[in-house]
Structure formats: C-alpha cells, structure tokens
Tab-separated table of C-alpha atoms and ligand atoms in Angstrom:
chain	number	residue	atom	x	y	z
A	644	UNK	CA	8.704	-36.320	-17.510
A	645	UNK	CA	5.098	-34.948	-18.170
A	646	UNK	CA	5.306	-31.234	-19.965
A	647	UNK	CA	4.553	-28.903	-16.798
A	648	UNK	CA	2.229	-26.478	-18.911
A	649	UNK	CA	-0.142	-29.452	-19.999
A	650	UNK	CA	0.764	-32.593	-18.412
A	651	UNK	CA	1.166	-34.170	-22.507
A	652	UNK	CA	4.521	-35.897	-22.730
A	653	UNK	CA	7.850	-33.400	-22.584
A	654	UNK	CA	10.396	-33.599	-25.326
A	655	UNK	CA	13.161	-32.274	-23.107
A	656	UNK	CA	14.121	-31.622	-19.338
A	657	UNK	CA	15.837	-29.047	-18.764
A	658	UNK	CA	17.596	-29.651	-15.175
A	659	UNK	CA	18.632	-26.150	-14.875
A	660	UNK	CA	15.414	-24.972	-15.467
A	661	UNK	CA	14.143	-27.925	-13.086
A	662	UNK	CA	11.659	-27.382	-16.803
A	663	UNK	CA	10.377	-30.260	-18.602
A	664	UNK	CA	8.171	-29.213	-22.162
A	665	UNK	CA	5.860	-30.936	-24.793
A	666	UNK	CA	6.352	-30.282	-28.226
A	667	UNK	CA	4.145	-27.450	-28.399
A	668	UNK	CA	4.373	-25.307	-25.091
A	669	UNK	CA	9.020	-26.063	-25.733
A	670	UNK	CA	9.771	-23.096	-28.859
A	671	UNK	CA	7.044	-21.048	-27.249
A	672	UNK	CA	8.727	-20.677	-24.107
A	673	UNK	CA	12.109	-20.606	-26.108
A	674	UNK	CA	10.375	-17.807	-28.089
A	675	UNK	CA	9.067	-15.912	-25.567
A	676	UNK	CA	12.597	-16.113	-23.605
A	677	UNK	CA	14.715	-15.395	-26.678
A	678	UNK	CA	12.091	-11.885	-26.655
A	679	UNK	CA	12.954	-11.305	-23.523
A	680	UNK	CA	16.654	-11.147	-23.604
A	681	UNK	CA	16.281	-8.737	-26.687
A	682	UNK	CA	14.609	-6.822	-24.424
A	683	UNK	CA	16.746	-7.207	-21.234
A	684	UNK	CA	19.904	-6.493	-23.164
A	685	UNK	CA	18.217	-3.751	-25.357
A	686	UNK	CA	19.056	-5.410	-28.730
A	687	UNK	CA	16.787	-4.384	-31.696
A	688	UNK	CA	13.803	-3.086	-31.870
A	689	UNK	CA	10.895	-4.098	-34.467
A	690	UNK	CA	11.226	-1.187	-36.775
A	691	UNK	CA	15.430	-2.137	-36.935
A	692	UNK	CA	16.817	-4.313	-39.882
A	693	UNK	CA	18.806	-7.220	-38.737
A	694	UNK	CA	21.105	-9.199	-40.481
A	695	UNK	CA	21.689	-12.941	-39.250
A	696	UNK	CA	25.211	-14.409	-40.066
A	697	UNK	CA	23.763	-17.863	-40.901
A	698	UNK	CA	26.140	-20.906	-41.121
A	699	UNK	CA	23.653	-23.479	-42.527
A	700	UNK	CA	23.618	-25.031	-38.217
A	701	UNK	CA	21.261	-25.405	-35.702
A	702	UNK	CA	22.242	-21.906	-34.030
A	703	UNK	CA	21.947	-19.477	-36.656
A	704	UNK	CA	18.652	-20.959	-38.217
A	705	UNK	CA	17.087	-22.053	-35.314
A	706	UNK	CA	17.599	-18.336	-34.146
A	707	UNK	CA	16.295	-17.116	-37.648
A	708	UNK	CA	13.418	-18.765	-37.364
A	709	UNK	CA	13.146	-17.615	-34.178
A	710	UNK	CA	12.924	-13.519	-34.815
A	711	UNK	CA	10.733	-14.151	-38.488
A	712	UNK	CA	8.353	-16.065	-36.250
A	713	UNK	CA	8.867	-12.924	-33.668
A	714	UNK	CA	7.727	-10.814	-36.334
A	715	UNK	CA	11.454	-9.159	-36.558
A	716	UNK	CA	12.756	-7.380	-39.683
A	717	UNK	CA	15.636	-10.148	-40.076
A	718	UNK	CA	17.612	-10.690	-43.439
A	719	UNK	CA	20.217	-13.964	-43.347
A	720	UNK	CA	24.089	-13.848	-44.633
A	721	UNK	CA	25.878	-16.890	-45.651
A	722	UNK	CA	29.826	-16.755	-45.798
A	723	UNK	CA	31.237	-19.759	-48.486
A	724	UNK	CA	34.037	-20.908	-46.712
A	725	UNK	CA	35.177	-23.781	-48.902
A	726	UNK	CA	35.769	-26.158	-46.414
A	727	UNK	CA	35.247	-29.433	-47.907
A	728	UNK	CA	36.769	-31.840	-45.648
A	729	UNK	CA	35.377	-35.290	-47.381
A	730	UNK	CA	31.778	-33.783	-46.076
A	731	UNK	CA	31.221	-30.988	-48.775
A	732	UNK	CA	30.916	-29.265	-45.855
A	733	UNK	CA	30.399	-25.482	-46.905
A	734	UNK	CA	28.069	-26.965	-49.659
A	735	UNK	CA	25.613	-28.920	-47.632
A	736	UNK	CA	25.503	-25.572	-45.009
A	737	UNK	CA	24.899	-23.456	-48.122
A	738	UNK	CA	22.297	-25.837	-49.496
A	739	UNK	CA	20.048	-26.094	-46.020
A	740	UNK	CA	20.942	-22.363	-45.834
A	741	UNK	CA	19.095	-20.882	-49.225
A	742	UNK	CA	16.538	-24.304	-48.646
A	743	UNK	CA	15.847	-22.463	-45.412
A	744	UNK	CA	15.023	-19.113	-46.656
A	745	UNK	CA	13.302	-20.118	-49.873
A	746	UNK	CA	10.137	-21.721	-47.786
A	747	UNK	CA	10.020	-18.649	-45.295
A	748	UNK	CA	10.508	-16.047	-48.672
A	749	UNK	CA	13.057	-14.510	-46.814
A	750	UNK	CA	16.298	-12.941	-48.416
A	751	UNK	CA	19.585	-14.278	-47.918
A	752	UNK	CA	23.192	-12.541	-48.857
A	753	UNK	CA	25.360	-14.875	-50.239
A	754	UNK	CA	29.524	-14.863	-50.141
A	755	UNK	CA	31.676	-16.732	-51.722
A	756	UNK	CA	34.830	-16.355	-49.942
A	757	UNK	CA	36.991	-18.008	-53.621
A	758	UNK	CA	34.883	-16.367	-55.764
A	759	UNK	CA	35.439	-12.581	-53.921
A	760	UNK	CA	38.727	-13.280	-52.528
A	761	UNK	CA	40.332	-15.668	-55.334
A	762	UNK	CA	41.340	-18.285	-52.177
A	763	UNK	CA	38.737	-20.539	-50.026
A	764	UNK	CA	39.543	-20.374	-46.199
A	765	UNK	CA	42.058	-23.664	-46.162
A	766	UNK	CA	43.940	-21.492	-49.428
A	767	UNK	CA	44.165	-18.802	-48.114
A	768	UNK	CA	45.634	-20.371	-44.058
A	769	UNK	CA	47.775	-22.058	-46.347
A	770	UNK	CA	49.576	-18.859	-47.793
A	771	UNK	CA	49.544	-17.133	-44.786
A	772	UNK	CA	51.187	-17.595	-41.143
A	773	UNK	CA	47.197	-17.188	-39.323
A	774	UNK	CA	46.853	-20.616	-40.891
A	775	UNK	CA	49.681	-22.554	-38.548
A	776	UNK	CA	47.920	-26.238	-39.677
A	777	UNK	CA	45.058	-25.398	-39.005
A	778	UNK	CA	42.336	-22.559	-40.471
A	779	UNK	CA	40.418	-21.908	-37.883
A	780	UNK	CA	41.607	-18.143	-36.925
A	781	UNK	CA	41.722	-17.474	-40.769
A	782	UNK	CA	38.192	-18.508	-40.906
A	783	UNK	CA	37.187	-16.575	-37.770
A	784	UNK	CA	38.873	-13.221	-39.227
A	785	UNK	CA	37.097	-13.372	-42.612
A	786	UNK	CA	34.354	-14.197	-41.129
A	787	UNK	CA	33.846	-11.243	-38.823
A	788	UNK	CA	35.082	-8.798	-41.729
A	789	UNK	CA	32.455	-10.410	-44.024
A	790	UNK	CA	29.709	-10.277	-41.932
A	791	UNK	CA	30.598	-6.259	-40.874
A	792	UNK	CA	31.153	-5.554	-44.427
A	793	UNK	CA	27.870	-6.990	-45.755
A	794	UNK	CA	26.004	-5.425	-42.368
A	795	UNK	CA	27.600	-2.519	-43.602
A	796	UNK	CA	27.080	-1.922	-46.941
A	797	UNK	CA	23.125	-3.054	-46.670
A	798	UNK	CA	22.724	-0.187	-43.723
A	799	UNK	CA	21.522	-2.496	-41.314
A	800	UNK	CA	21.428	-1.820	-37.817
A	801	UNK	CA	22.242	-4.754	-35.860
A	802	UNK	CA	24.265	-7.735	-37.219
A	803	UNK	CA	22.772	-10.734	-35.378
A	804	UNK	CA	24.595	-14.555	-34.998
A	805	UNK	CA	23.228	-17.082	-33.494
A	806	UNK	CA	25.862	-17.463	-30.471
A	807	UNK	CA	24.280	-19.912	-27.251
A	808	UNK	CA	25.547	-20.374	-24.292
A	809	UNK	CA	27.690	-23.364	-24.621
A	810	UNK	CA	29.568	-20.761	-27.150
A	811	UNK	CA	29.703	-17.638	-24.619
A	812	UNK	CA	30.521	-19.950	-21.363
A	813	UNK	CA	33.751	-21.357	-23.700
A	814	UNK	CA	34.772	-18.573	-25.000
A	815	UNK	CA	34.757	-16.505	-21.577
A	816	UNK	CA	36.510	-19.486	-20.146
A	817	UNK	CA	39.298	-19.480	-22.265
A	818	UNK	CA	39.215	-15.360	-21.463
A	819	UNK	CA	39.367	-16.224	-18.330
A	820	UNK	CA	42.173	-18.406	-17.933
A	821	UNK	CA	44.676	-15.863	-19.154
A	822	UNK	CA	42.262	-13.039	-17.839
A	823	UNK	CA	42.011	-10.982	-21.220
A	824	UNK	CA	40.683	-8.214	-20.397
A	825	UNK	CA	40.550	-7.152	-23.425
A	826	UNK	CA	38.469	-9.673	-25.593
A	827	UNK	CA	36.230	-9.823	-21.237
A	828	UNK	CA	35.423	-6.522	-21.877
A	829	UNK	CA	33.777	-6.926	-25.154
A	830	UNK	CA	32.258	-10.235	-24.214
A	831	UNK	CA	28.695	-8.988	-24.032
A	832	UNK	CA	25.221	-10.120	-25.629
A	833	UNK	CA	24.889	-7.089	-27.408
A	834	UNK	CA	28.289	-4.172	-28.875
A	835	UNK	CA	27.041	-0.955	-29.783
A	836	UNK	CA	27.852	0.387	-32.947
A	837	UNK	CA	30.837	1.510	-34.239
A	838	UNK	CA	32.119	4.175	-36.713
A	839	UNK	CA	31.675	2.081	-39.948
A	840	UNK	CA	30.022	-1.184	-38.011
A	841	UNK	CA	27.140	-2.393	-37.281
A	842	UNK	CA	25.593	-3.371	-33.657
A	843	UNK	CA	26.438	-6.709	-32.474
A	844	UNK	CA	23.580	-8.845	-31.075
A	845	UNK	CA	23.347	-12.566	-29.735
A	846	UNK	CA	19.742	-12.934	-28.928
A	847	UNK	CA	20.278	-17.293	-27.921
A	848	UNK	CA	23.748	-16.383	-25.376
A	849	UNK	CA	21.104	-17.769	-22.452
A	850	UNK	CA	20.341	-20.717	-24.221
A	851	UNK	CA	22.070	-24.377	-23.909
A	852	UNK	CA	23.363	-25.981	-26.998
A	853	UNK	CA	20.718	-28.921	-26.614
A	854	UNK	CA	17.566	-26.374	-26.225
A	855	UNK	CA	18.736	-25.333	-29.445
A	856	UNK	CA	18.949	-28.487	-31.045
A	857	UNK	CA	15.858	-29.684	-29.559
A	858	UNK	CA	13.994	-26.599	-30.839
A	859	UNK	CA	15.526	-27.370	-34.760
A	860	UNK	CA	14.563	-30.887	-34.346
A	861	UNK	CA	11.065	-30.064	-32.808
A	862	UNK	CA	10.656	-26.897	-35.088
A	863	UNK	CA	11.195	-29.677	-38.331
A	864	UNK	CA	14.960	-27.003	-39.608
A	865	UNK	CA	17.285	-29.008	-41.562
A	866	UNK	CA	20.289	-28.231	-40.545
A	867	UNK	CA	24.140	-29.590	-41.101
A	868	UNK	CA	25.084	-32.096	-38.324
A	869	UNK	CA	28.491	-32.388	-38.715
A	870	UNK	CA	30.839	-29.990	-36.975
A	871	UNK	CA	33.585	-28.604	-39.275
A	872	UNK	CA	36.070	-30.919	-39.857
A	873	UNK	CA	38.478	-28.680	-38.791
A	874	UNK	CA	36.671	-27.968	-34.851
A	875	UNK	CA	38.076	-31.443	-33.918
A	876	UNK	CA	40.885	-30.466	-31.347
A	877	UNK	CA	40.497	-26.903	-30.820
A	878	UNK	CA	40.705	-25.190	-27.916
A	879	UNK	CA	36.952	-24.130	-27.609
A	880	UNK	CA	35.738	-27.743	-27.863
A	881	UNK	CA	37.672	-28.218	-25.199
A	882	UNK	CA	36.874	-25.724	-22.192
A	883	UNK	CA	33.732	-26.892	-23.463
A	884	UNK	CA	33.780	-30.680	-22.929
A	885	UNK	CA	35.408	-29.294	-19.131
A	886	UNK	CA	32.175	-27.019	-18.390
A	887	UNK	CA	29.859	-30.146	-19.802
A	888	UNK	CA	31.531	-32.104	-17.231
A	889	UNK	CA	31.226	-29.395	-14.497
A	890	UNK	CA	27.349	-29.330	-15.280
A	891	UNK	CA	26.958	-32.801	-15.329
A	892	UNK	CA	27.310	-32.141	-11.080
A	893	UNK	CA	26.309	-29.463	-11.238
A	894	UNK	CA	23.061	-28.538	-13.529
A	895	UNK	CA	22.870	-25.321	-14.155
A	896	UNK	CA	27.008	-24.302	-13.518
A	897	UNK	CA	27.384	-22.996	-17.150
A	898	UNK	CA	24.574	-20.843	-16.355
A	899	UNK	CA	25.096	-19.244	-13.313
A	900	UNK	CA	28.745	-19.056	-14.813
A	901	UNK	CA	27.565	-16.198	-17.633
A	902	UNK	CA	25.542	-14.176	-15.808
A	903	UNK	CA	27.350	-13.982	-13.217
A	904	UNK	CA	30.551	-12.513	-15.459
A	905	UNK	CA	27.560	-10.115	-16.888
A	906	UNK	CA	26.577	-9.296	-13.335
A	907	UNK	CA	30.277	-8.854	-12.438
A	908	UNK	CA	30.871	-5.767	-15.537
A	909	UNK	CA	27.192	-4.609	-13.981
A	910	UNK	CA	28.770	-4.288	-11.189
A	911	UNK	CA	31.752	-2.453	-12.569
A	912	UNK	CA	34.564	-5.459	-12.284
A	913	UNK	CA	35.533	-3.766	-15.550
A	914	UNK	CA	34.717	-0.256	-14.613
A	915	UNK	CA	38.138	1.060	-15.258
A	916	UNK	CA	39.352	1.708	-18.477
A	917	UNK	CA	41.933	-0.752	-19.950
A	918	UNK	CA	43.724	-0.620	-23.037
A	919	UNK	CA	43.960	-4.031	-24.586
A	920	UNK	CA	47.782	-4.664	-25.467
A	921	UNK	CA	47.347	-5.426	-29.067
A	922	UNK	CA	45.239	-5.567	-31.930
A	923	UNK	CA	42.210	-8.224	-31.554
A	924	UNK	CA	40.169	-9.435	-34.161
A	925	UNK	CA	37.269	-8.323	-33.403
A	926	UNK	CA	36.906	-4.569	-32.471
A	927	UNK	CA	34.016	-2.816	-30.541
A	928	UNK	CA	36.201	0.260	-29.256
A	929	UNK	CA	34.410	-0.921	-25.814
A	930	UNK	CA	37.367	0.835	-22.883
A	931	UNK	CA	38.281	3.291	-24.916
A	932	UNK	CA	40.801	1.580	-26.650
A	933	UNK	CA	41.414	4.660	-29.623
A	934	UNK	CA	39.645	2.886	-33.163
A	935	UNK	CA	40.884	4.250	-36.850
A	936	UNK	CA	39.069	3.315	-39.681
A	937	UNK	CA	41.115	0.844	-41.848
A	938	UNK	CA	42.619	2.864	-44.896
A	939	UNK	CA	42.131	-0.670	-47.138
A	940	UNK	CA	38.789	-1.173	-46.314
A	941	UNK	CA	37.091	1.542	-43.855
A	942	UNK	CA	36.649	-0.905	-41.215
A	943	UNK	CA	37.198	0.347	-37.708
A	944	UNK	CA	40.925	-0.611	-35.964
A	945	UNK	CA	42.806	-0.210	-33.153
A	946	UNK	CA	46.549	0.722	-35.190
A	947	UNK	CA	46.595	3.226	-37.367
A	948	UNK	CA	47.970	1.169	-40.415
A	949	UNK	CA	45.930	-1.992	-41.790
A	950	UNK	CA	43.438	-3.927	-40.222
A	951	UNK	CA	44.310	-7.716	-39.531
A	952	UNK	CA	41.807	-8.876	-42.452
A	953	UNK	CA	43.937	-6.496	-45.401
A	954	UNK	CA	47.378	-7.484	-43.711
A	955	UNK	CA	46.716	-11.203	-44.398
A	956	UNK	CA	44.882	-10.592	-47.916
A	957	UNK	CA	47.667	-8.558	-48.990
A	958	UNK	CA	50.058	-11.288	-48.486
A	959	UNK	CA	47.612	-14.297	-50.157
A	960	UNK	CA	47.800	-11.658	-52.685
A	961	UNK	CA	51.597	-11.210	-53.286
B	1193	LIG	P1	31.443	-19.921	-34.787
B	1193	LIG	O1	31.934	-18.939	-35.211
B	1193	LIG	O2	31.418	-21.038	-36.004
B	1193	LIG	O3	30.975	-20.857	-33.602
B	1193	LIG	O4	29.554	-19.922	-35.172
B	1193	LIG	C1	29.697	-18.637	-34.953
B	1193	LIG	C2	28.106	-17.706	-35.650
B	1193	LIG	O5	28.694	-17.085	-36.683
B	1193	LIG	C3	27.111	-18.566	-35.512
B	1193	LIG	O6	25.993	-18.814	-34.820
B	1193	LIG	C4	26.624	-17.695	-36.855
B	1193	LIG	O7	25.707	-16.459	-36.755
B	1193	LIG	C5	28.024	-17.381	-37.784
B	1193	LIG	N1	28.794	-17.619	-39.231
B	1193	LIG	C6	29.189	-18.643	-38.741
B	1193	LIG	N2	29.548	-19.356	-39.649
B	1193	LIG	C7	29.140	-18.318	-40.773
B	1193	LIG	C8	28.563	-18.731	-42.130
B	1193	LIG	N3	29.804	-19.798	-42.814
B	1193	LIG	N4	28.487	-18.246	-42.272
B	1193	LIG	C9	27.368	-16.666	-41.839
B	1193	LIG	N5	27.317	-16.808	-40.616
B	1193	LIG	C10	28.428	-17.616	-40.081
B	1194	LIG	FE1	35.557	-22.375	-40.097
B	1194	LIG	FE2	35.997	-24.814	-39.062
B	1194	LIG	S1	37.474	-23.149	-39.966
B	1194	LIG	S2	34.089	-23.463	-39.972
B	1195	LIG	ZN1	2.395	-28.977	-23.084
B	1196	LIG	ZN1	41.218	-3.432	-43.884
C-alpha cells in the first residue's frame, strides 16, 4: 500500500476515507483534520486557555501533542485514581503523563484522589452504593467533578477530553438503545460553559481509535497500552465490539452513525425541550433543564440539593 500524497510506503489505510498515508503525511493529516473539527464545531480559539484531561492513554496524550503542535495554549490535568489491578495502572499512567509533559515543557496539574479525599477510587466504590462490584461509575463521577473543579479554579476557558469516535459511537449506541433523551441531547463535540463549569470540547470525536493509536505510534508517544483493569465486561466495551463487527462489513458505518446523529440534531430532531427525568452525572443545562449550584461544591446540578458527587463523598466520610 502506497501513500496517496507521496507514493512512499503507507503506515495506515483508512478504508472509510479510501485513504492510505505514510509516516510523514499521516500525522500531518491528523493535525489538519483536528484543526478543521475545532473550527467546524467552534470549539475554541488560539487566545483561549485550554485544560486537557490526560489519562496517560493514546488518545489524550496524542490530543495534547496535537494541540501543542498546532500552537494552542494547553495545560494538562492528570487524576490519580489509585487503581492498581496488578499492573500498577495508575502509577504507570501518571509516570508516562509526567514524562510527556516534561519532554515538551508543558504544565501539568496532578490531583491524587487518595491524598485529596482520603480513599482511592476502588475504596470509595466499596464504601458506597455506586460501587456495586465495579468502580467505573464512581470513577466517572469523580473524574468529571475533579476536571470541572480544576478547570474552574484555574480559570480555564475550555476543558478538553480525548474521547474518540469509538467512544462517542459506543456512547451513542448505548443512549439510543434506551432512548435516553437527556443524554442524547448533551452528547456533542462541544458544550457551552455553564455558571461554575467551563466549556467542554472533544476535538478527536471524529477519529477512529485505530487512527489515534497510529498517531501515537508514528509520533513516538509513549502511552499506557493496558486498558483500565476494571474496563473488561463493561457495556461500553460490549458496544464497541458490536460496532466493530458492523464496521468490518461496512467500512465507515461507525462514522456515519455518529455524523448522521449530529446532523439529525442540527436539523432539529431534539428541538423539543426535554426534561432529563432524573439527575445526570454530566450536566450541561441543555434542553432547558433548570440548574442550581451545589450548596457544598458550587458546581451546577439539576437537583436543588447537593450534587451526586458530594452526596457520594458524604457517604465515604461518614
Ligand atoms: P474514559 O472516561 O476513560 O473513556 O476517558 C475519556 C477521557 O477522559 C480521556 O480521553 C481523557 O481526556 C479523560 N481522562 C480519563 N482518565 C483520566 C485521568 N485519570 N485523568 C485525567 N483525565 C482522564
Ligand atoms: Fe475508572 Fe477504570 S474504573 S478508569
Ligand atoms: Zn506520504
Ligand atoms: Zn457538589
């Protein structure tokens, strides 16, 4: 397979785009596409301060690398979850993230959950009803809370995450199977700022996971290869598997599923004002949902009382 641009050996063949590129032209293409998506969805501008949530995985480190190369002002935040799972998952991802930032002279905020809240994520999961054998829901809730807090305290304009197309398509499939209108409304490449919460953006939302793995590899980015040890058996992994089967037979199916959803929303599919029918973890105020500041942490929430994170932490410290 030859590169479409220079005829050198291709490192990746993207069937859905009918495009093969070499090790020089592929990273260039990824950067150009990212810039295009940032503009198309009006995610942010060069004068704005970005906070990139970095996990030490291929997506978020590649994203930070791309934004840095494109000349955006991007600091990072790493959240130490205290997950070991026999592979020192958190220690390794922290080391790789710190190494990445040091190599490029980038500023990294590190928040250690155990230091800050007295317990690791698996411990908090054991102490609360949200645990139910798996720490993933506790983990998601805590990460979102901490990211929002660091972004707000640091007066960042935008909180940027490394969600790729596979993540977004799996989330979309899950929300569609249950027709969760509240979540579908809030699933977007960019979400506006709310009182107490920075704007959120996902510049990689149109890249396949394998494209991001290839970008990290070609760019010599050292990232943690292992998945979180708690990820096995989750719904998200199951949906990703289903979508991969679909993609195998119909190249481009995943991208078309996601893009048609965005198009349908733009065409007014969700113009009706929905009520979310309960408290959500990731609040944007979309769809006219009334928001209140949490009396304990100040972050916006749909309940007039404490937010889900503060209620959970009250159980842990009791
Ligand atoms: P996940 O929720 O693990 O699918 O990750 C989605 C995105 O959240 C990643 O691309 C990162 O931007 C961010 N993220 C995940 N884990 C962490 C972490 N430990 N610290 C900071 N950001 C994270
Ligand atoms: Fe949070 Fe796995 S439980 S990353
Ligand atoms: Zn080439
Ligand atoms: Zn709160």
